[in-house]
Short mmCIF file of C-alpha atoms in Angstrom, two decimals:
data_model
loop_
_atom_site.label_atom_id
_atom_site.label_comp_id
_atom_site.label_asym_id
_atom_site.label_seq_id
_atom_site.Cartn_x
_atom_site.Cartn_y
_atom_site.Cartn_z
CA MET A 22 0.05 -0.02 -0.03
CA TRP A 23 1.09 3.54 -0.72
CA LYS A 24 -0.01 7.34 0.09
CA ILE A 25 0.66 10.64 -1.64
CA PHE A 26 -0.34 13.62 0.87
CA PHE A 27 -0.61 16.77 -0.75
CA ASN A 28 -0.48 19.80 1.75
CA TYR A 29 -1.54 23.32 0.20
CA LYS A 30 -0.49 26.88 1.15
CA ASP A 31 -3.92 27.26 2.66
CA LYS A 32 -3.35 24.58 5.18
CA SER A 33 -5.96 22.28 3.12
CA ARG A 34 -5.08 18.66 2.38
CA CYS A 35 -5.48 15.99 -0.04
CA THR A 36 -4.49 12.03 0.20
CA VAL A 37 -4.30 9.63 -2.75
CA LYS A 38 -4.31 6.05 -1.38
CA GLY A 39 -3.05 2.91 -3.71
CA LYS A 40 -2.49 -1.00 -3.29
CA GLY A 41 1.02 -2.53 -4.04
CA THR A 42 3.70 -0.20 -5.29
CA ILE A 43 2.95 3.00 -7.22
CA THR A 44 3.19 2.95 -11.06
CA PRO A 45 4.67 5.61 -13.13
CA GLU A 46 1.51 6.39 -14.76
CA LEU A 47 -0.33 6.82 -11.21
CA ALA A 48 2.33 9.06 -9.84
CA VAL A 49 2.04 11.40 -12.93
CA LYS A 50 -1.63 11.38 -12.94
CA SER A 51 -1.96 12.24 -9.15
CA PHE A 52 0.95 14.99 -9.53
CA TYR A 53 -1.19 16.40 -12.54
CA ARG A 54 -4.50 16.41 -10.63
CA TYR A 55 -3.45 17.19 -7.43
CA GLY A 56 0.25 18.38 -7.06
CA LEU A 57 0.33 21.30 -9.57
CA HIS A 58 -0.49 23.71 -7.07
CA ALA A 59 0.39 21.97 -3.91
CA ALA A 60 3.16 23.45 -1.66
CA GLU A 61 4.22 20.00 -0.53
CA SER A 62 3.69 16.60 -1.96
CA ILE A 63 4.91 13.30 0.04
CA TYR A 64 5.01 9.75 -1.13
CA GLN A 65 4.85 7.15 1.61
CA GLN A 66 5.50 3.62 0.90
CA TYR A 67 3.86 1.13 3.65
CA PRO A 68 4.89 -0.36 6.16
CA LYS A 69 6.39 2.97 7.36
CA LYS A 70 9.08 0.87 9.46
CA ASP A 71 10.40 -0.26 6.23
CA HIS A 72 10.11 2.97 4.02
CA GLU A 73 10.87 6.50 4.69
CA PRO A 74 8.67 9.15 3.39
CA VAL A 75 10.24 10.94 0.30
CA PRO A 76 8.84 13.93 -1.73
CA LEU A 77 6.91 12.96 -4.84
CA GLU A 78 8.94 14.54 -7.27
CA GLU A 79 11.78 12.46 -6.03
CA LYS A 80 10.00 9.45 -6.70
CA MET A 81 8.99 10.57 -9.74
CA ARG A 82 12.69 11.05 -10.72
CA GLU A 83 13.20 7.28 -10.07
CA PHE A 84 10.63 6.72 -12.80
CA GLY A 85 12.54 9.16 -15.37
CA VAL A 86 9.84 11.88 -15.00
CA ASP A 87 10.94 15.68 -14.37
CA ALA A 88 8.13 16.92 -11.90
CA THR A 89 9.26 20.48 -12.17
CA GLU A 90 9.58 20.57 -15.77
CA MET A 91 6.06 19.08 -15.98
CA LYS A 92 4.60 21.36 -13.72
CA THR A 93 6.29 24.41 -15.34
CA VAL A 94 5.19 23.17 -19.05
CA VAL A 95 1.43 22.37 -17.72
CA LEU A 96 1.28 25.87 -15.96
CA HIS A 97 2.60 27.80 -18.98
CA ALA A 98 0.23 26.03 -21.41
CA LYS A 99 -2.85 26.81 -19.17
CA ALA A 100 -1.67 30.54 -19.02
CA LEU A 101 -1.43 30.34 -22.79
CA SER A 102 -4.88 28.56 -23.16
CA ASP A 103 -6.53 31.19 -20.67
CA ARG A 104 -4.81 34.31 -22.68
CA MET A 105 -5.92 32.85 -26.10
CA GLN A 106 -9.64 32.28 -24.85
CA GLY A 107 -9.48 35.81 -23.56
CA GLU A 108 -8.53 37.21 -26.80
CA GLY A 109 -11.31 35.59 -28.97
CA GLU A 110 -14.19 36.95 -26.76
#
C-alpha cells in the first residue's frame, strides 16, 4: 500500500491511496491532478517501518519523470490557453 499526501498553502490537504507499489502512470496522474498547486507532495510506501517518506518529485525522478519541468510546462500551457480564450471574446 502507498499514500501521497498533498499539502497546500491554505493548510488544506489531499490524500491519494493505492494498493501494491505505485506505477509511473499513477504518480504522474496524481501529480497532474493534485500536485501542480500543492506546496508539498509526500510519497509514503507502507509499511512505514520499512520505508521513509520521500517527496513525490523524488519518486517521480526514479521513474525518469522531471516533476519540476512537468509543472512548468503544464502551468505555462494553461496560462497560454487562458490568454487565447480571452482574446477570442
